[in-house]
Protein backbone atom coordinates (compact mmCIF):
# COMPACT_ATOMS: atom_id res chain seq x y z
CA UNK A 1 0.00 0.00 0.00
CA UNK A 2 2.95 2.36 0.47
CA UNK A 3 4.05 2.21 -3.14
CA UNK A 4 7.48 3.23 -4.41
CA UNK A 5 7.30 6.81 -3.12
CA UNK A 6 7.91 5.71 0.49
CA UNK A 7 11.02 3.52 0.64
CA UNK A 8 11.11 1.20 3.62
CA UNK A 9 12.80 -1.94 4.88
CA UNK A 10 11.16 -4.73 6.86
CA UNK A 11 13.31 -6.33 9.55
CA UNK A 12 12.03 -9.41 11.34
CA UNK A 13 13.74 -10.42 14.57
CA UNK A 14 13.80 -14.15 15.15
CA UNK A 15 12.13 -15.51 18.27
CA UNK A 16 13.14 -19.07 17.35
CA UNK A 17 16.93 -19.10 17.24
CA UNK A 18 17.16 -22.89 17.17
CA UNK A 19 14.82 -23.40 14.22
CA UNK A 20 14.83 -20.20 12.15
CA UNK A 21 17.10 -20.32 9.12
CA UNK A 22 17.50 -18.46 5.84
CA UNK A 23 15.47 -21.23 4.16
CA UNK A 24 12.61 -21.08 6.68
CA UNK A 25 12.56 -17.27 6.49
CA UNK A 26 12.42 -17.36 2.69
CA UNK A 27 9.59 -19.92 2.79
CA UNK A 28 7.63 -17.77 5.26
CA UNK A 29 8.16 -14.66 3.13
CA UNK A 30 6.99 -16.46 0.00
CA UNK A 31 3.92 -17.90 1.78
CA UNK A 32 3.11 -14.43 3.15
CA UNK A 33 3.54 -12.72 -0.22
CA UNK A 34 6.33 -10.41 0.91
CA UNK A 35 8.07 -8.37 -1.72
CA UNK A 36 10.55 -5.54 -1.47
CA UNK A 37 13.39 -5.05 0.94
CA UNK A 38 13.04 -7.44 3.87
CA UNK A 39 15.59 -9.03 6.18
CA UNK A 40 15.44 -11.60 8.96
CA UNK A 41 17.71 -11.15 11.97
CA UNK A 42 19.15 -14.48 13.08
CA UNK A 43 21.44 -15.10 16.04
CA UNK A 44 22.17 -17.19 19.06
CA UNK A 45 19.72 -17.11 21.96
CA UNK A 46 22.13 -14.85 23.85
CA UNK A 47 22.51 -12.43 20.93
CA UNK A 48 18.79 -12.27 20.24
CA UNK A 49 17.94 -11.90 23.94
CA UNK A 50 19.72 -8.52 23.87
CA UNK A 51 17.49 -7.36 21.02
CA UNK A 52 14.36 -8.75 22.67
CA UNK A 53 15.19 -6.87 25.86
CA UNK A 54 15.84 -3.57 24.08
CA UNK A 55 12.49 -3.73 22.27
CA UNK A 56 10.40 -5.21 25.08
CA UNK A 57 9.79 -8.51 23.33
CA UNK A 58 8.81 -11.34 25.68
CA UNK A 59 9.78 -14.82 24.42
CA UNK A 60 8.78 -18.09 26.12
CA UNK A 61 9.33 -21.44 24.39
CA UNK A 62 6.89 -24.20 25.29
CA UNK A 63 6.96 -27.86 24.22
CA UNK A 64 4.64 -27.12 21.28
CA UNK A 65 5.22 -23.48 20.32
CA UNK A 66 7.07 -20.28 21.04
CA UNK A 67 4.91 -17.70 22.74
CA UNK A 68 6.11 -14.14 22.22
CA UNK A 69 5.15 -10.53 21.99
CA UNK A 70 4.44 -9.53 18.41
CA UNK A 71 5.03 -5.86 17.72
CA UNK A 72 5.69 -3.49 14.84
CA UNK A 73 8.16 -0.66 15.25
CA UNK A 74 8.71 2.06 12.66
CA UNK A 75 12.17 3.53 13.03
CA UNK A 76 13.20 6.51 10.94
CA UNK A 77 16.59 6.89 9.30
CA UNK A 78 17.54 9.12 12.24
CA UNK A 79 17.29 5.89 14.32
CA UNK A 80 14.43 7.19 16.48
CA UNK A 81 11.36 5.05 17.00
CA UNK A 82 8.40 6.81 15.38
CA UNK A 83 5.59 4.26 15.79
CA UNK A 84 5.13 1.19 17.98
CA UNK A 85 2.11 -1.07 17.70
CA UNK A 86 1.27 -4.48 19.10
CA UNK A 87 -0.01 -7.12 16.68
CA UNK A 88 -2.75 -7.39 15.59
CA UNK A 89 -2.72 -3.90 14.16
CA UNK A 90 -4.81 -2.27 11.46
CA UNK A 91 -2.63 -2.18 8.31
CA UNK A 92 -4.43 0.87 6.88
CA UNK A 93 -3.70 2.81 10.08
CA UNK A 94 -0.02 1.85 9.94
CA UNK A 95 0.23 2.90 6.28
CA UNK A 96 -1.45 6.22 7.07
CA UNK A 97 0.97 6.85 9.95
CA UNK A 98 4.03 6.02 7.83
CA UNK A 99 2.84 8.31 5.02
CA UNK A 100 2.26 11.10 7.54
CA UNK A 101 5.73 10.71 9.00
CA UNK A 102 7.55 10.33 5.69
CA UNK A 103 9.21 13.58 4.65
CA UNK A 104 8.20 14.93 1.28
CA UNK A 105 10.46 14.15 -1.66
CA UNK A 106 11.24 17.85 -1.98
CA UNK A 107 13.27 17.52 1.24
CA UNK A 108 15.14 14.45 0.06
CA UNK A 109 12.71 11.75 1.17
CA UNK A 110 13.57 9.77 4.30
CA UNK A 111 17.20 10.77 3.98
CA UNK A 112 16.30 14.45 3.99
CA UNK A 113 16.12 14.13 7.77
CA UNK A 114 19.85 13.49 7.91
CA UNK A 115 22.34 16.35 7.90
CA UNK A 116 24.10 16.95 4.61
CA UNK A 117 27.66 15.66 4.75
CA UNK A 118 28.57 16.19 1.13
CA UNK A 119 28.93 19.63 -0.47
PDB file of C-alpha atoms in Angstrom:
ATOM      1  CA  UNK A   1       0.000   0.000   0.000  1.00  0.00           C
ATOM      2  CA  UNK A   2       2.951   2.357   0.468  1.00  0.00           C
ATOM      3  CA  UNK A   3       4.054   2.214  -3.142  1.00  0.00           C
ATOM      4  CA  UNK A   4       7.482   3.227  -4.409  1.00  0.00           C
ATOM      5  CA  UNK A   5       7.301   6.813  -3.118  1.00  0.00           C
ATOM      6  CA  UNK A   6       7.914   5.713   0.490  1.00  0.00           C
ATOM      7  CA  UNK A   7      11.015   3.525   0.638  1.00  0.00           C
ATOM      8  CA  UNK A   8      11.115   1.201   3.622  1.00  0.00           C
ATOM      9  CA  UNK A   9      12.805  -1.940   4.883  1.00  0.00           C
ATOM     10  CA  UNK A  10      11.161  -4.734   6.855  1.00  0.00           C
ATOM     11  CA  UNK A  11      13.309  -6.329   9.545  1.00  0.00           C
ATOM     12  CA  UNK A  12      12.027  -9.411  11.337  1.00  0.00           C
ATOM     13  CA  UNK A  13      13.741 -10.419  14.570  1.00  0.00           C
ATOM     14  CA  UNK A  14      13.796 -14.149  15.149  1.00  0.00           C
ATOM     15  CA  UNK A  15      12.128 -15.510  18.274  1.00  0.00           C
ATOM     16  CA  UNK A  16      13.139 -19.072  17.354  1.00  0.00           C
ATOM     17  CA  UNK A  17      16.934 -19.097  17.242  1.00  0.00           C
ATOM     18  CA  UNK A  18      17.162 -22.894  17.167  1.00  0.00           C
ATOM     19  CA  UNK A  19      14.819 -23.404  14.224  1.00  0.00           C
ATOM     20  CA  UNK A  20      14.834 -20.204  12.148  1.00  0.00           C
ATOM     21  CA  UNK A  21      17.102 -20.315   9.121  1.00  0.00           C
ATOM     22  CA  UNK A  22      17.497 -18.463   5.839  1.00  0.00           C
ATOM     23  CA  UNK A  23      15.470 -21.231   4.162  1.00  0.00           C
ATOM     24  CA  UNK A  24      12.609 -21.085   6.682  1.00  0.00           C
ATOM     25  CA  UNK A  25      12.565 -17.273   6.494  1.00  0.00           C
ATOM     26  CA  UNK A  26      12.417 -17.358   2.689  1.00  0.00           C
ATOM     27  CA  UNK A  27       9.594 -19.921   2.795  1.00  0.00           C
ATOM     28  CA  UNK A  28       7.632 -17.768   5.259  1.00  0.00           C
ATOM     29  CA  UNK A  29       8.164 -14.659   3.133  1.00  0.00           C
ATOM     30  CA  UNK A  30       6.991 -16.457   0.004  1.00  0.00           C
ATOM     31  CA  UNK A  31       3.923 -17.901   1.776  1.00  0.00           C
ATOM     32  CA  UNK A  32       3.109 -14.432   3.151  1.00  0.00           C
ATOM     33  CA  UNK A  33       3.535 -12.722  -0.221  1.00  0.00           C
ATOM     34  CA  UNK A  34       6.328 -10.407   0.912  1.00  0.00           C
ATOM     35  CA  UNK A  35       8.071  -8.370  -1.717  1.00  0.00           C
ATOM     36  CA  UNK A  36      10.546  -5.543  -1.473  1.00  0.00           C
ATOM     37  CA  UNK A  37      13.389  -5.051   0.940  1.00  0.00           C
ATOM     38  CA  UNK A  38      13.043  -7.439   3.867  1.00  0.00           C
ATOM     39  CA  UNK A  39      15.591  -9.028   6.180  1.00  0.00           C
ATOM     40  CA  UNK A  40      15.436 -11.600   8.963  1.00  0.00           C
ATOM     41  CA  UNK A  41      17.709 -11.151  11.973  1.00  0.00           C
ATOM     42  CA  UNK A  42      19.154 -14.483  13.085  1.00  0.00           C
ATOM     43  CA  UNK A  43      21.439 -15.104  16.037  1.00  0.00           C
ATOM     44  CA  UNK A  44      22.172 -17.193  19.057  1.00  0.00           C
ATOM     45  CA  UNK A  45      19.721 -17.115  21.957  1.00  0.00           C
ATOM     46  CA  UNK A  46      22.135 -14.848  23.849  1.00  0.00           C
ATOM     47  CA  UNK A  47      22.514 -12.430  20.929  1.00  0.00           C
ATOM     48  CA  UNK A  48      18.788 -12.274  20.241  1.00  0.00           C
ATOM     49  CA  UNK A  49      17.939 -11.895  23.941  1.00  0.00           C
ATOM     50  CA  UNK A  50      19.715  -8.521  23.873  1.00  0.00           C
ATOM     51  CA  UNK A  51      17.487  -7.355  21.016  1.00  0.00           C
ATOM     52  CA  UNK A  52      14.358  -8.750  22.670  1.00  0.00           C
ATOM     53  CA  UNK A  53      15.191  -6.872  25.865  1.00  0.00           C
ATOM     54  CA  UNK A  54      15.842  -3.569  24.076  1.00  0.00           C
ATOM     55  CA  UNK A  55      12.486  -3.729  22.272  1.00  0.00           C
ATOM     56  CA  UNK A  56      10.397  -5.209  25.075  1.00  0.00           C
ATOM     57  CA  UNK A  57       9.787  -8.514  23.327  1.00  0.00           C
ATOM     58  CA  UNK A  58       8.807 -11.337  25.683  1.00  0.00           C
ATOM     59  CA  UNK A  59       9.781 -14.821  24.420  1.00  0.00           C
ATOM     60  CA  UNK A  60       8.782 -18.092  26.118  1.00  0.00           C
ATOM     61  CA  UNK A  61       9.332 -21.437  24.390  1.00  0.00           C
ATOM     62  CA  UNK A  62       6.891 -24.205  25.294  1.00  0.00           C
ATOM     63  CA  UNK A  63       6.964 -27.860  24.222  1.00  0.00           C
ATOM     64  CA  UNK A  64       4.641 -27.124  21.281  1.00  0.00           C
ATOM     65  CA  UNK A  65       5.220 -23.481  20.318  1.00  0.00           C
ATOM     66  CA  UNK A  66       7.073 -20.279  21.042  1.00  0.00           C
ATOM     67  CA  UNK A  67       4.911 -17.703  22.738  1.00  0.00           C
ATOM     68  CA  UNK A  68       6.107 -14.144  22.218  1.00  0.00           C
ATOM     69  CA  UNK A  69       5.153 -10.526  21.986  1.00  0.00           C
ATOM     70  CA  UNK A  70       4.442  -9.529  18.409  1.00  0.00           C
ATOM     71  CA  UNK A  71       5.031  -5.864  17.716  1.00  0.00           C
ATOM     72  CA  UNK A  72       5.691  -3.493  14.842  1.00  0.00           C
ATOM     73  CA  UNK A  73       8.163  -0.656  15.255  1.00  0.00           C
ATOM     74  CA  UNK A  74       8.713   2.056  12.662  1.00  0.00           C
ATOM     75  CA  UNK A  75      12.168   3.531  13.025  1.00  0.00           C
ATOM     76  CA  UNK A  76      13.200   6.511  10.944  1.00  0.00           C
ATOM     77  CA  UNK A  77      16.592   6.889   9.303  1.00  0.00           C
ATOM     78  CA  UNK A  78      17.539   9.117  12.235  1.00  0.00           C
ATOM     79  CA  UNK A  79      17.288   5.894  14.317  1.00  0.00           C
ATOM     80  CA  UNK A  80      14.435   7.187  16.485  1.00  0.00           C
ATOM     81  CA  UNK A  81      11.356   5.046  17.000  1.00  0.00           C
ATOM     82  CA  UNK A  82       8.401   6.808  15.385  1.00  0.00           C
ATOM     83  CA  UNK A  83       5.592   4.259  15.786  1.00  0.00           C
ATOM     84  CA  UNK A  84       5.134   1.191  17.981  1.00  0.00           C
ATOM     85  CA  UNK A  85       2.114  -1.070  17.696  1.00  0.00           C
ATOM     86  CA  UNK A  86       1.272  -4.482  19.096  1.00  0.00           C
ATOM     87  CA  UNK A  87      -0.005  -7.117  16.683  1.00  0.00           C
ATOM     88  CA  UNK A  88      -2.753  -7.393  15.586  1.00  0.00           C
ATOM     89  CA  UNK A  89      -2.722  -3.899  14.160  1.00  0.00           C
ATOM     90  CA  UNK A  90      -4.807  -2.270  11.455  1.00  0.00           C
ATOM     91  CA  UNK A  91      -2.628  -2.178   8.305  1.00  0.00           C
ATOM     92  CA  UNK A  92      -4.430   0.871   6.879  1.00  0.00           C
ATOM     93  CA  UNK A  93      -3.699   2.813  10.084  1.00  0.00           C
ATOM     94  CA  UNK A  94      -0.018   1.852   9.937  1.00  0.00           C
ATOM     95  CA  UNK A  95       0.229   2.896   6.281  1.00  0.00           C
ATOM     96  CA  UNK A  96      -1.446   6.220   7.073  1.00  0.00           C
ATOM     97  CA  UNK A  97       0.973   6.847   9.951  1.00  0.00           C
ATOM     98  CA  UNK A  98       4.030   6.025   7.829  1.00  0.00           C
ATOM     99  CA  UNK A  99       2.841   8.308   5.019  1.00  0.00           C
ATOM    100  CA  UNK A 100       2.258  11.104   7.539  1.00  0.00           C
ATOM    101  CA  UNK A 101       5.732  10.713   9.005  1.00  0.00           C
ATOM    102  CA  UNK A 102       7.548  10.335   5.691  1.00  0.00           C
ATOM    103  CA  UNK A 103       9.205  13.584   4.648  1.00  0.00           C
ATOM    104  CA  UNK A 104       8.201  14.935   1.281  1.00  0.00           C
ATOM    105  CA  UNK A 105      10.462  14.145  -1.662  1.00  0.00           C
ATOM    106  CA  UNK A 106      11.236  17.854  -1.978  1.00  0.00           C
ATOM    107  CA  UNK A 107      13.267  17.519   1.240  1.00  0.00           C
ATOM    108  CA  UNK A 108      15.143  14.447   0.062  1.00  0.00           C
ATOM    109  CA  UNK A 109      12.710  11.750   1.175  1.00  0.00           C
ATOM    110  CA  UNK A 110      13.571   9.774   4.296  1.00  0.00           C
ATOM    111  CA  UNK A 111      17.202  10.766   3.983  1.00  0.00           C
ATOM    112  CA  UNK A 112      16.297  14.453   3.992  1.00  0.00           C
ATOM    113  CA  UNK A 113      16.121  14.134   7.770  1.00  0.00           C
ATOM    114  CA  UNK A 114      19.850  13.487   7.911  1.00  0.00           C
ATOM    115  CA  UNK A 115      22.342  16.347   7.904  1.00  0.00           C
ATOM    116  CA  UNK A 116      24.100  16.949   4.608  1.00  0.00           C
ATOM    117  CA  UNK A 117      27.663  15.659   4.751  1.00  0.00           C
ATOM    118  CA  UNK A 118      28.571  16.190   1.131  1.00  0.00           C
ATOM    119  CA  UNK A 119      28.932  19.634  -0.466  1.00  0.00           C
TER     120      UNK A 119
END
